[in-house]
Amino acid sequence: MNLKQLSESLGLSQTTVSRALNGYPEVSEATRKRVQDAAHRHNYRPNTRARSLATGRAHMIGHVIPISTRHEMMNPVFSDFIAGAGEAYAKAGYDMTLSIVPDDAEDATYRSLAQKKTVDGIVIHGPRANERRIKLLQDLDLPFVVHGRASAEDSDYSWVDVNNRRAFSRATELLLDLGHRRIALVNGLEDMDFAIRRRQGYEKALRERGLAADPALGASDEMTEHYGYDTARRMLAGHTPPTAFLVSSLISAIGVRRALEEADLKMGRDVSVITHDDELSYLGNGKDVPIFTATRSSVREAGRIAANTLLELIEDPARTPRHHLLEAELMLGRSTGPAPQES
Amino acid sequence: MNLKQLSESLGLSQTTVSRALNGYPEVSEATRKRVQDAAHRHNYRPNTRARSLATGRAHMIGHVIPISTRHEMMNPVFSDFIAGAGEAYAKAGYDMTLSIVPDDAEDATYRSLAQKKTVDGIVIHGPRANERRIKLLQDLDLPFVVHGRASAEDSDYSWVDVNNRRAFSRATELLLDLGHRRIALVNGLEDMDFAIRRRQGYEKALRERGLAADPALGASDEMTEHYGYDTARRMLAGHTPPTAFLVSSLISAIGVRRALEEADLKMGRDVSVITHDDELSYLGNGKDVPIFTATRSSVREAGRIAANTLLELIEDPARTPRHHLLEAELMLGRSTGPAPQES
DNA sequence: GAGAGGTGTCAAAGCGCTTTGGAAACGTAG
DNA sequence: CTACGTTTCCAAAGCGCTTTGACACCTCTC
């Protein structure tokens, strides 16, 4: 059933039916009612393609997920972010498309999205410090918001991000307060912006106590469970093993825990661990008392905020960029304790 | 730049330009070359909305993810599935849209997707044993493929699934061969089809050795880390604690491991664990020797297959439904060993 | 030298909707 | 009874593409 058929069946013009359905005032309440009933009865819904061709609005948001060609890794954080964003879109009557893009084919994808007019706006995931995509989208004149930031970019753009620097400096300070001096940083890939900021936070806290980061206690890679395990194992076997680990993801922290157990070290007593926790729905960090002491910030909530920000931007393209800096909570759990006495 | 402008700039009609670009034979190679060059120079790409209005094909696949209203849980498996499917779509020039749908609003979503003609086909995720969506989509005449199956559905439809029954009966047999008799099943939600099948496999293997499943050793819930932990803890505290766990997801298995460690039980010696492993990219199960003995099947590969199956179906709607039953490998890891002697 | 058969190109219709610019119908006021 | 708003509706244009049917123009062939 399409508009034409519907209007014929009602003995009205397409114009009137369209107006009645879209809430325009130039149609009498009686007619509107009659039209709505018929539409509902026939389960009529306007064809999106025709509608967006006519209005110029696709009612569609694109999410572009770079997939590292090296590891074929999907960022696990992404699914919860999407869940939050999807919720916001549904409320606003928008749909969402996903482009999984190998990071060497990015430019083409964006240009094509813009040219093909499939979407009204874009969410950028996983920004690197030096992020070409921002400039590109500005040139293409397509509204967008970044989940995260790009330190090296100095133009103004909309973003939603966690205060990674502050979160990690606070976590480091806590470990220092507990007497730890050899603190390992098990970080994400350090071409990623968030990882750089976390390192900065970590180093700042150390520096303020007159300490320098020991390069042997720093690691950086894709945040898998296995990476956490390997790294912890290697560092613990070194000749100045750390007494504490600061980990960039709960998944890697689980790997660190595995390494500790294997080495018969008790987490929270022999070795302390703090991790960042994105509050992924399937990976809860304990119920009453958290397993891991953690800097916590809901990525799902970030998704919701990013979506709404983008929708506003589309509504009013003249609007100046918006920024949302989310503060991470520092949740005390059972994985931290005073540094063991040197013996 | 649109078709009209492009054709004017070339001094050709829109028809010729369109045909040249779409590879029709009625245009001379010289002209085609000239058109392609110009298109490339102007970075021309046809407007999707107009194109699909004209052709009737959206070049778009919908993925509908039910989100449990109870736990607001995103199935973690989903992101890897999507990665696999996305790859296949990209190759075929298709896009993908996502609908995150609370499970009480499903019917409406499907009807709407069909009516609005946003997509050419649909992938159904997370089928329950009794799955209304299949009947619904058949009625709506929208091509679809199911990731998983619906036991209670007796019409024929396309699906891609793991042989869950066989996988779990093999795993159970292995545990029985190792001398285990009290084997716990830490399963997913048992209104989910895959969970039912896994239980069937488990019970079949027990039955064949003249054993019955002990209800005290069965659990069923959303497969979080915490659920694994809680369940294992509770069962281990019972008066006939299991000597082995059969777990439906690696994430929950990590929770089980945590409970074991907390109870000072060594996994693989005191208690054996077998888990199902979907090969999620960020959750590798060890590198050389797997941590967990596992029934393994790549969900990413499943995504790829599902996508291609659906594309074939769209290409030729008359085609009979296709079925892909993937066999899970049983990978021996370090989490299984002979049952401890009764003392 | 005319008809047959290709080849290369085009004008125009159509996809299903929204929206512009009227126009008919109906009061109401002068 | 005319004039003039209001209200209610409509015909037609337009969004950017594909595709149908037709038309020149060439090249053969007999």
XYZ file of C-alpha atoms (C1' of nucleotides) in Angstrom:
746
model
C 0.000 0.000 0.000
C 1.464 3.320 -1.038
C 0.354 6.923 -0.808
C -1.401 6.883 -4.113
C -3.456 3.805 -3.363
C -4.250 5.024 0.097
C -5.438 8.392 -1.108
C -7.523 6.824 -3.845
C -9.156 4.490 -1.399
C -10.078 7.515 0.671
C -11.202 9.652 -2.208
C -8.655 12.314 -1.241
C -5.617 13.729 -2.954
C -2.120 12.575 -2.101
C -1.402 16.037 -0.821
C -4.119 15.926 1.762
C -3.240 12.473 2.944
C 0.419 13.366 3.238
C -0.392 16.503 5.194
C -2.842 14.732 7.437
C -0.237 12.123 8.299
C 2.574 14.568 8.844
C 0.600 16.762 11.204
C 0.228 19.862 9.063
C -2.443 22.270 10.251
C -4.142 22.810 6.887
C -6.298 19.768 7.241
C -9.461 19.432 9.281
C -9.388 17.271 12.350
C -12.152 15.096 10.990
C -10.223 14.341 7.803
C -7.027 13.793 9.699
C -8.726 11.253 11.900
C -10.194 9.469 8.925
C -6.827 9.346 7.190
C -4.956 8.162 10.251
C -7.432 5.369 10.801
C -7.152 4.203 7.231
C -3.366 4.397 7.320
C -3.287 2.365 10.454
C -5.743 -0.162 9.101
C -3.735 -0.702 5.954
C -0.509 -0.618 7.898
C 0.714 2.163 5.675
C 4.179 3.569 6.161
C 5.816 5.945 3.732
C 8.595 4.513 1.607
C 11.813 5.833 3.099
C 13.624 6.103 -0.166
C 10.964 8.247 -1.755
C 10.549 10.305 1.334
C 14.178 11.103 1.723
C 14.547 11.834 -1.940
C 11.796 14.396 -1.583
C 12.872 15.909 1.717
C 16.596 15.669 1.330
C 16.899 14.083 4.767
C 17.853 10.457 5.082
C 16.951 10.052 8.746
C 19.956 7.884 8.964
C 23.184 8.142 10.914
C 26.376 6.445 9.846
C 28.808 4.855 12.256
C 32.222 4.179 10.876
C 34.212 1.578 12.712
C 37.824 1.327 11.681
C 38.967 -2.222 11.887
C 42.670 -2.634 12.364
C 44.028 -4.373 9.330
C 46.757 -5.764 11.506
C 44.638 -7.700 13.976
C 41.173 -7.689 12.458
C 40.071 -6.513 15.867
C 36.630 -5.218 16.622
C 36.754 -2.930 19.585
C 34.535 -4.636 22.169
C 33.544 -1.274 23.538
C 31.766 -0.575 20.340
C 28.745 -2.809 20.855
C 27.728 -1.111 24.066
C 28.286 2.312 22.570
C 26.014 1.357 19.712
C 23.367 0.126 22.099
C 23.287 3.526 23.782
C 23.279 5.427 20.529
C 20.675 3.142 18.985
C 18.327 3.915 21.808
C 18.605 7.637 21.163
C 18.125 7.215 17.426
C 15.057 5.053 17.859
C 13.484 7.731 20.016
C 14.119 10.355 17.369
C 12.944 8.187 14.481
C 16.393 7.739 13.004
C 18.089 4.628 11.745
C 21.722 3.715 11.938
C 24.070 2.282 9.380
C 27.355 0.675 10.098
C 30.456 0.729 7.977
C 33.235 -1.568 8.976
C 36.228 -0.027 7.340
C 39.757 -1.355 7.069
C 41.867 1.575 8.132
C 43.549 1.853 4.771
C 40.278 2.456 2.925
C 38.934 5.202 5.103
C 39.045 8.288 2.949
C 37.156 6.608 0.189
C 34.442 5.458 2.578
C 33.803 8.921 3.934
C 33.779 10.575 0.579
C 31.414 7.980 -0.672
C 29.084 8.316 2.328
C 28.954 12.032 1.788
C 28.433 11.864 -1.952
C 25.890 9.093 -1.946
C 23.820 10.995 0.599
C 22.970 7.874 2.495
C 23.335 9.484 5.890
C 22.648 12.840 7.524
C 25.574 12.596 9.882
C 28.409 10.448 11.088
C 29.911 9.211 14.323
C 33.640 8.685 14.230
C 35.012 5.904 16.372
C 38.484 5.286 17.626
C 40.206 8.586 16.799
C 43.949 8.624 16.638
C 45.953 11.528 17.934
C 46.539 12.716 14.441
C 43.196 12.237 12.828
C 42.758 13.048 9.172
C 39.109 12.103 9.224
C 38.115 15.281 11.008
C 39.505 17.579 8.380
C 38.021 15.380 5.723
C 34.513 15.514 7.131
C 34.722 19.232 7.642
C 35.597 19.581 3.974
C 32.787 17.282 2.983
C 30.419 19.366 5.043
C 28.822 16.410 6.721
C 27.807 16.821 10.382
C 29.746 14.522 12.677
C 30.717 13.863 16.256
C 33.771 12.042 17.487
C 33.759 9.458 20.216
C 37.012 10.541 21.769
C 39.261 13.363 20.673
C 42.225 13.992 18.455
C 44.964 15.816 20.320
C 46.785 16.965 17.238
C 43.709 18.520 15.693
C 43.288 22.165 16.480
C 40.118 23.022 14.659
C 36.920 22.938 16.673
C 34.615 19.933 16.322
C 32.035 18.116 18.409
C 33.150 15.272 20.596
C 32.178 13.125 23.554
C 35.031 11.816 25.602
C 36.049 10.551 29.009
C 38.568 12.592 30.940
C 41.206 9.955 30.398
C 44.081 12.064 31.613
C 42.458 12.907 34.914
C 41.183 9.344 35.398
C 44.630 7.857 34.989
C 46.407 10.472 37.022
C 43.978 9.907 39.859
C 44.442 6.161 39.638
C 48.201 6.587 39.659
C 47.995 8.889 42.644
C 45.988 6.314 44.538
C 48.652 3.707 43.890
C 51.366 6.143 44.940
C 49.444 6.929 48.117
C 49.335 3.231 48.846
C 53.101 3.229 48.692
C 53.614 1.748 45.268
C 56.600 3.002 43.351
C 56.980 0.549 40.526
C 53.733 0.957 38.693
C 53.275 -0.661 35.304
C 51.115 0.879 32.627
C 49.404 -1.700 30.441
C 48.054 0.657 27.851
C 46.168 0.436 24.563
C 47.799 1.121 21.221
C 49.538 4.425 21.587
C 48.533 5.838 18.253
C 45.059 5.929 19.727
C 44.255 9.226 21.298
C 42.750 7.820 24.475
C 45.901 5.803 25.142
C 48.107 8.833 24.774
C 46.028 10.786 27.241
C 46.066 7.979 29.727
C 49.813 7.812 29.557
C 49.984 11.558 30.060
C 47.869 11.258 33.189
C 50.011 8.482 34.483
C 53.237 10.334 33.823
C 51.940 13.566 35.287
C 51.074 11.866 38.587
C 54.491 10.243 38.751
C 56.243 13.466 37.883
C 54.440 15.369 40.597
C 55.970 12.986 43.109
C 59.352 13.347 41.534
C 59.237 9.978 39.847
C 59.824 9.075 36.239
C 58.110 6.355 34.292
C 60.246 3.288 33.854
C 60.139 2.300 30.179
C 60.420 -1.345 31.192
C 57.085 -0.956 32.939
C 55.185 0.412 29.986
C 53.390 -1.609 27.352
C 51.097 -0.703 24.521
C 49.025 -2.909 22.274
C 45.552 -3.967 21.297
C 43.690 -4.634 24.510
C 43.025 -8.322 24.465
C 42.979 -10.689 27.394
C 46.078 -12.311 26.091
C 47.985 -9.093 25.879
C 47.288 -8.436 29.552
C 48.466 -11.876 30.483
C 51.626 -11.808 28.401
C 52.621 -8.374 29.522
C 52.112 -9.033 33.208
C 53.974 -12.287 32.984
C 56.898 -10.686 31.246
C 57.090 -7.760 33.637
C 56.794 -9.925 36.725
C 59.702 -11.974 35.487
C 61.856 -8.874 35.039
C 64.438 -7.927 37.597
C 62.467 -5.000 38.970
C 58.953 -6.361 38.843
C 56.118 -3.896 39.383
C 54.059 -3.950 42.552
C 51.076 -2.460 40.784
C 49.469 -2.499 37.356
C 47.434 0.221 35.777
C 45.464 -1.354 32.956
C 43.531 0.269 30.146
C 40.749 -2.269 29.814
C 38.912 -4.719 31.966
C 39.537 -7.453 29.453
C 43.277 -6.996 29.637
C 43.009 -6.731 33.418
C 41.504 -10.190 33.436
C 44.621 -11.326 31.617
C 46.788 -9.622 34.195
C 44.888 -11.402 36.948
C 45.504 -14.708 35.238
C 49.220 -14.024 35.156
C 49.190 -13.099 38.837
C 47.400 -16.263 39.819
C 49.752 -18.328 37.783
C 52.629 -16.736 39.634
C 50.900 -17.422 42.948
C 50.577 -13.759 43.690
C 47.444 -12.544 45.381
C 45.846 -9.583 43.707
C 45.226 -6.767 46.154
C 47.829 -8.038 48.590
C 50.994 -8.930 46.683
C 50.237 -6.910 43.630
C 47.684 -4.158 43.096
C 45.702 -3.626 39.923
C 43.612 -0.716 38.738
C 41.792 -0.934 35.459
C 39.615 1.251 33.360
C 36.060 -0.094 33.229
C 33.755 0.867 30.376
C 30.851 -0.878 32.081
C 30.268 -3.330 29.292
C 27.007 -5.090 29.917
C 28.372 -8.603 29.896
C 31.544 -7.890 31.776
C 30.336 -6.451 35.084
C 33.073 -5.713 37.555
C 31.559 -7.491 40.542
C 28.293 -6.673 42.185
C 28.690 -5.345 45.694
C 32.359 -4.724 46.087
C 34.033 -4.451 42.685
C 36.629 -7.075 41.862
C 38.921 -4.493 40.395
C 39.529 -1.038 41.661
C 38.624 0.887 38.532
C 38.209 4.193 36.797
C 34.691 3.796 35.577
C 32.672 5.467 32.893
C 29.743 4.037 30.998
C 30.425 3.792 27.298
C 26.766 3.161 26.719
C 25.944 6.512 28.228
C 28.621 8.031 26.004
C 26.822 6.526 23.033
C 23.575 8.079 24.087
C 25.164 11.499 24.485
C 27.040 11.297 21.213
C 23.866 10.386 19.365
C 21.880 13.229 20.826
C 24.656 15.681 20.167
C 24.775 14.653 16.553
C 21.013 14.894 16.170
C 21.107 18.449 17.483
C 23.861 19.256 15.064
C 21.831 17.936 12.161
C 18.785 19.820 13.302
C 20.736 23.036 13.281
C 23.945 22.863 11.265
C 24.857 26.421 12.152
C 25.250 25.438 15.791
C 28.731 25.639 17.196
C 30.450 22.379 18.087
C 29.578 20.786 21.395
C 31.921 19.028 23.774
C 31.061 16.540 26.489
C 33.813 15.631 28.847
C 32.681 12.788 31.071
C 34.443 12.313 34.369
C 35.315 8.754 35.276
C 34.543 7.631 38.811
C 37.334 6.022 40.772
C 35.731 2.953 42.323
C 37.569 1.198 45.085
C 37.534 -2.572 44.736
C 39.459 -5.513 46.076
C 42.389 -5.384 43.727
C 44.322 -2.644 45.473
C 46.163 -2.548 48.752
C 49.299 -1.110 50.323
C 52.543 -1.855 48.590
C 54.255 -4.872 50.104
C 57.279 -3.971 52.219
C 60.585 -4.367 50.505
C 62.333 -7.306 52.046
C 27.728 17.048 -8.556
C 24.769 15.004 -9.762
C 23.947 13.123 -12.922
C 22.376 16.064 -14.622
C 25.306 18.366 -14.037
C 27.754 15.697 -15.015
C 25.964 14.918 -18.253
C 25.650 18.587 -19.118
C 29.323 19.137 -18.503
C 30.006 16.326 -20.928
C 27.493 17.353 -23.518
C 25.800 13.969 -23.234
C 22.377 12.896 -22.086
C 21.747 11.516 -18.635
C 20.866 8.201 -20.182
C 24.210 7.782 -21.844
C 26.132 8.791 -18.774
C 24.146 6.438 -16.578
C 24.618 3.570 -18.991
C 28.299 4.263 -19.391
C 28.781 4.214 -15.645
C 26.728 1.110 -15.063
C 28.512 -0.939 -17.648
C 25.778 -1.293 -20.224
C 26.976 -2.460 -23.622
C 25.065 0.091 -25.711
C 27.710 2.712 -25.273
C 30.954 2.970 -27.149
C 34.156 2.330 -25.297
C 35.444 5.772 -26.183
C 32.431 7.462 -24.608
C 32.524 5.191 -21.611
C 36.111 6.073 -20.970
C 35.385 9.750 -21.285
C 32.465 9.488 -18.883
C 34.327 7.446 -16.333
C 37.183 9.887 -16.311
C 34.880 12.815 -15.778
C 32.973 10.987 -13.050
C 36.171 10.197 -11.296
C 37.489 13.709 -11.666
C 34.355 15.204 -10.177
C 34.166 12.487 -7.562
C 30.685 11.688 -8.739
C 28.701 8.961 -6.986
C 25.027 8.387 -7.629
C 22.664 9.438 -4.892
C 21.587 6.251 -3.145
C 18.115 7.452 -2.379
C 17.326 8.312 -5.964
C 18.959 5.215 -7.250
C 17.075 2.856 -5.003
C 13.824 4.646 -5.665
C 14.378 4.063 -9.341
C 15.621 0.497 -9.122
C 13.575 -0.743 -6.221
C 16.683 -2.137 -4.568
C 18.023 -0.525 -1.439
C 21.406 -2.267 -1.429
C 21.005 -2.376 2.275
C 20.705 -5.233 4.733
C 19.035 -4.868 8.102
C 20.308 -6.530 11.244
C 17.843 -6.704 14.062
C 19.324 -7.188 17.468
C 16.857 -7.925 20.201
C 17.986 -6.358 23.418
C 16.656 -8.018 26.504
C 14.483 -5.546 28.310
C 15.370 -7.290 31.521
C 19.099 -6.775 31.488
C 19.689 -4.319 28.700
C 22.264 -6.785 27.530
C 23.995 -6.561 24.207
C 25.150 -9.983 23.166
C 28.953 -9.634 22.951
C 29.003 -12.184 20.173
C 27.214 -9.767 17.990
C 30.072 -7.404 17.257
C 32.246 -10.100 15.784
C 29.363 -11.485 13.778
C 28.794 -8.037 12.363
C 32.440 -7.694 11.488
C 32.259 -10.843 9.424
C 29.007 -9.889 7.762
C 30.165 -6.334 7.116
C 33.128 -7.624 5.209
C 30.877 -9.623 2.911
C 28.522 -6.704 2.361
C 31.331 -4.332 1.555
C 32.568 -6.694 -1.124
C 29.115 -6.859 -2.687
C 28.496 -3.126 -2.497
C 25.860 -3.397 0.182
C 25.401 -1.374 3.343
C 24.145 -2.515 6.678
C 21.682 -0.974 9.070
C 21.243 -1.890 12.677
C 18.060 -1.904 14.662
C 18.401 -2.355 18.358
C 14.997 -3.549 19.371
C 13.624 -4.100 22.850
C 12.067 -7.528 22.642
C 8.593 -6.252 23.301
C 8.591 -3.971 20.261
C 9.689 -6.493 17.709
C 6.673 -7.038 15.515
C 6.305 -3.363 14.867
C 9.952 -3.040 13.905
C 9.799 -5.771 11.309
C 6.580 -4.599 9.805
C 7.976 -1.161 9.590
C 11.243 -2.297 8.007
C 9.284 -4.185 5.390
C 6.818 -1.403 4.663
C 9.325 1.405 4.590
C 11.458 -0.536 2.126
C 14.642 0.541 3.757
C 16.279 -2.833 3.376
C 16.388 -5.656 0.863
C 16.774 -8.341 3.466
C 17.194 -9.044 7.144
C 19.394 -11.048 9.456
C 17.663 -12.307 12.577
C 19.797 -12.578 15.673
C 19.232 -14.534 18.825
C 16.318 -16.785 17.847
C 14.274 -18.347 20.601
C 12.986 -21.874 20.315
C 9.556 -20.563 19.556
C 10.258 -17.747 17.174
C 7.383 -15.659 15.895
C 9.672 -13.519 13.792
C 10.139 -16.214 11.185
C 6.460 -16.526 10.391
C 6.188 -12.770 10.416
C 8.953 -12.242 7.888
C 7.621 -14.955 5.653
C 4.287 -13.174 5.636
C 5.971 -9.870 4.934
C 7.800 -11.473 2.057
C 11.144 -10.043 3.009
C 14.201 -12.251 2.422
C 15.928 -13.179 5.654
C 18.408 -15.531 7.235
C 18.583 -16.557 10.857
C 21.765 -16.743 12.880
C 20.795 -19.867 14.777
C 17.605 -21.849 14.453
C 14.182 -22.086 15.997
C 13.403 -25.631 17.078
C 9.675 -25.115 17.292
C 9.430 -23.722 13.791
C 8.627 -26.336 11.167
C 8.503 -24.263 8.035
C 11.649 -24.130 5.965
C 13.852 -21.059 6.158
C 17.505 -20.152 5.700
C 19.821 -20.313 8.638
C 23.441 -20.489 9.708
C 24.102 -22.281 12.943
C 26.680 -24.168 14.935
C 25.962 -27.790 15.695
C 25.387 -26.968 19.338
C 23.933 -30.321 20.215
C 26.847 -32.293 18.865
C 29.373 -29.877 20.330
C 27.984 -30.169 23.815
C 27.479 -33.889 23.691
C 31.068 -34.342 22.585
C 32.276 -32.079 25.359
C 30.219 -33.995 27.889
C 31.557 -37.280 26.577
C 35.099 -36.062 27.014
C 34.398 -35.194 30.627
C 32.765 -38.549 31.188
C 35.752 -40.297 29.614
C 37.957 -38.438 32.050
C 35.952 -39.989 34.851
C 33.770 -37.039 35.779
C 30.282 -37.894 36.934
C 29.050 -34.680 38.498
C 29.141 -32.306 35.575
C 27.557 -28.896 35.895
C 25.975 -27.140 32.939
C 26.328 -23.370 33.094
C 24.067 -22.529 30.219
C 22.642 -19.428 28.569
C 19.026 -18.371 28.907
C 16.986 -21.427 28.078
C 14.401 -19.696 26.022
C 17.204 -19.171 23.546
C 17.358 -21.878 20.983
C 21.095 -22.430 21.158
C 20.887 -23.003 24.914
C 18.170 -25.602 24.540
C 20.207 -27.501 21.998
C 23.285 -27.420 24.155
C 21.335 -28.841 27.045
C 19.992 -31.572 24.774
C 23.518 -32.513 23.766
C 24.621 -32.567 27.368
C 21.689 -34.712 28.471
C 22.039 -37.064 25.571
C 25.660 -37.808 26.432
C 24.769 -38.428 30.066
C 21.836 -40.613 29.140
C 23.958 -42.751 26.883
C 26.086 -43.616 29.892
C 23.040 -44.302 31.982
C 23.307 -41.041 33.888
C 20.711 -38.378 34.486
C 21.318 -34.653 34.749
C 21.258 -33.413 38.307
C 18.989 -30.338 38.431
C 21.179 -28.893 41.160
C 24.002 -28.811 38.625
C 22.123 -26.902 35.966
C 21.976 -23.152 35.631
C 20.634 -20.855 32.975
C 20.968 -17.109 32.606
C 22.434 -14.310 30.573
C 26.065 -15.180 30.019
C 27.980 -12.589 31.945
C 31.212 -13.008 33.819
C 29.399 -12.506 37.036
C 26.851 -15.180 36.319
C 29.658 -17.702 35.813
C 31.272 -16.681 39.054
C 28.081 -16.748 41.110
C 26.921 -20.047 39.736
C 30.215 -21.830 40.240
C 30.524 -20.483 43.747
C 27.059 -21.625 44.673
C 27.482 -25.074 43.178
C 30.878 -25.620 44.742
C 29.356 -24.809 48.107
C 26.583 -27.396 47.608
C 26.795 -30.782 49.265
C 27.536 -32.625 46.028
C 29.804 -30.157 44.290
C 30.561 -30.796 40.616
C 33.980 -31.944 39.523
C 33.509 -30.401 36.107
C 31.813 -27.433 34.503
C 30.474 -27.191 31.009
C 30.045 -23.513 30.232
C 28.223 -21.824 27.387
C 30.477 -18.834 26.937
C 34.086 -17.930 27.423
C 33.081 -14.878 29.387
C 31.142 -16.905 31.902
C 33.969 -19.427 31.982
C 36.243 -16.634 33.127
C 33.806 -16.109 35.984
C 33.927 -19.800 36.797
C 37.691 -19.656 36.855
C 37.531 -16.758 39.271
C 35.316 -18.781 41.609
C 37.663 -21.739 41.434
C 40.669 -19.656 42.282
C 38.871 -18.062 45.139
C 38.090 -21.522 46.474
C 41.743 -22.504 46.015
C 40.878 -25.114 43.464
C 43.188 -25.620 40.576
C 41.471 -25.637 37.247
C 42.344 -28.719 35.222
C 43.421 -30.636 38.288
C 40.795 -30.249 41.004
C 38.009 -29.161 38.743
C 37.700 -29.389 34.965
C 36.114 -26.776 32.762
C 35.018 -26.892 29.144
C 33.586 -23.813 27.530
C 32.173 -22.843 24.217
C 34.443 -20.385 22.438
C 33.070 -18.085 19.747
C 36.556 -16.855 18.922
C 35.839 -13.260 19.758
C 38.697 -11.158 18.552
C 39.535 -9.576 21.888
C 39.037 -12.662 24.002
C 41.459 -15.166 22.553
C 41.632 -18.433 24.416
C 45.378 -18.663 24.837
C 47.913 -18.792 22.059
C 49.744 -22.083 21.904
C 47.921 -24.349 24.277
C 44.412 -23.004 24.951
C 43.636 -21.965 28.494
C 40.253 -23.606 28.341
C 39.383 -26.831 26.667
C 36.683 -25.578 24.361
C 34.169 -26.291 21.665
C 35.225 -23.716 19.152
C 33.496 -22.099 16.224
C 34.165 -18.703 14.743
C 31.180 -16.435 14.963
C 32.868 -14.082 12.580
C 32.944 -16.763 9.953
C 29.265 -17.408 10.685
C 28.606 -13.751 9.974
C 30.370 -13.969 6.673
C 28.378 -17.035 5.653
C 25.074 -15.589 6.791
C 25.689 -12.429 4.807
C 26.542 -14.274 1.630
C 23.578 -16.573 2.001
C 21.280 -13.617 2.336
C 22.775 -11.877 -0.665
C 22.165 -14.978 -2.774
C 18.607 -15.083 -1.549
C 18.065 -11.493 -2.536
C 19.626 -12.068 -5.908
C 17.224 -14.898 -6.574
C 14.186 -14.873 -4.287
C 12.844 -18.063 -5.846
C 15.787 -19.994 -4.488
C 14.999 -22.579 -1.841
C 16.219 -21.879 1.690
C 19.829 -22.688 2.481
C 21.174 -24.171 5.664
C 24.695 -24.028 6.992
C 25.480 -26.217 9.933
C 28.942 -25.424 11.219
C 30.719 -28.063 13.246
C 32.507 -26.858 16.337
C 36.016 -28.113 16.928
C 36.786 -29.633 20.293
C 40.084 -28.056 21.301
C 41.981 -29.590 24.147
C 43.355 -27.026 26.564
C 44.695 -26.901 30.081
C 41.401 -26.737 31.904
C 40.536 -30.420 31.762
C 42.016 -33.444 33.476
C 40.985 -36.699 35.050
C 38.353 -36.530 37.737
C 39.932 -36.409 41.190
C 39.618 -39.670 43.113
C 36.814 -39.739 45.635
C 38.372 -39.737 49.043
C 20.429 2.305 -54.428
C 17.229 0.400 -51.231
C 16.381 -2.338 -47.460
C 18.299 -4.851 -43.394
C 20.787 -4.803 -39.306
C 23.809 -2.759 -36.058
C 25.540 0.900 -33.136
C 25.373 4.955 -30.317
C 22.605 8.337 -28.450
C 18.530 10.683 -26.547
C 13.822 12.415 -24.695
C 10.633 11.252 -21.590
C 8.280 8.423 -18.253
C 8.341 6.658 -13.830
C 9.903 5.292 -8.882
C 6.766 7.320 -4.168
C 6.936 10.920 -1.708
C 6.728 16.312 -0.241
C 5.621 20.899 -1.211
C 4.316 24.986 -3.871
C 0.890 27.780 -5.577
C -3.695 27.896 -6.404
C -8.720 27.251 -6.213
C -13.193 25.910 -4.470
C -16.244 26.152 -0.635
C -17.756 28.333 3.176
C -18.573 31.708 6.361
C -18.870 36.684 7.842
C -18.955 41.602 7.466
C -20.241 45.763 5.111
C -25.702 40.841 -2.442
C -20.919 41.654 -2.955
C -16.317 41.428 -1.014
C -13.072 39.274 1.541
C -10.941 36.180 4.750
C -10.568 31.223 6.242
C -10.651 26.779 5.830
C -9.998 22.724 3.258
C -8.497 20.541 -0.404
C -6.006 19.643 -4.931
C -2.981 19.447 -9.414
C 1.406 19.516 -10.629
C 6.294 20.101 -10.091
C 10.331 18.295 -8.350
C 13.853 15.233 -5.751
C 18.060 12.271 -8.807
C 18.235 8.357 -10.712
C 17.089 4.122 -14.200
C 14.937 2.377 -18.148
C 11.830 2.151 -22.148
C 11.087 3.085 -26.780
C 12.538 5.720 -30.617
C 15.620 7.779 -33.673
C 19.551 8.978 -36.285
C 23.464 7.308 -38.526
C 26.574 3.716 -40.523
C 27.764 -0.288 -42.748
C 26.593 -4.213 -45.348
C 24.323 -6.885 -48.725
C 21.903 -8.028 -52.874
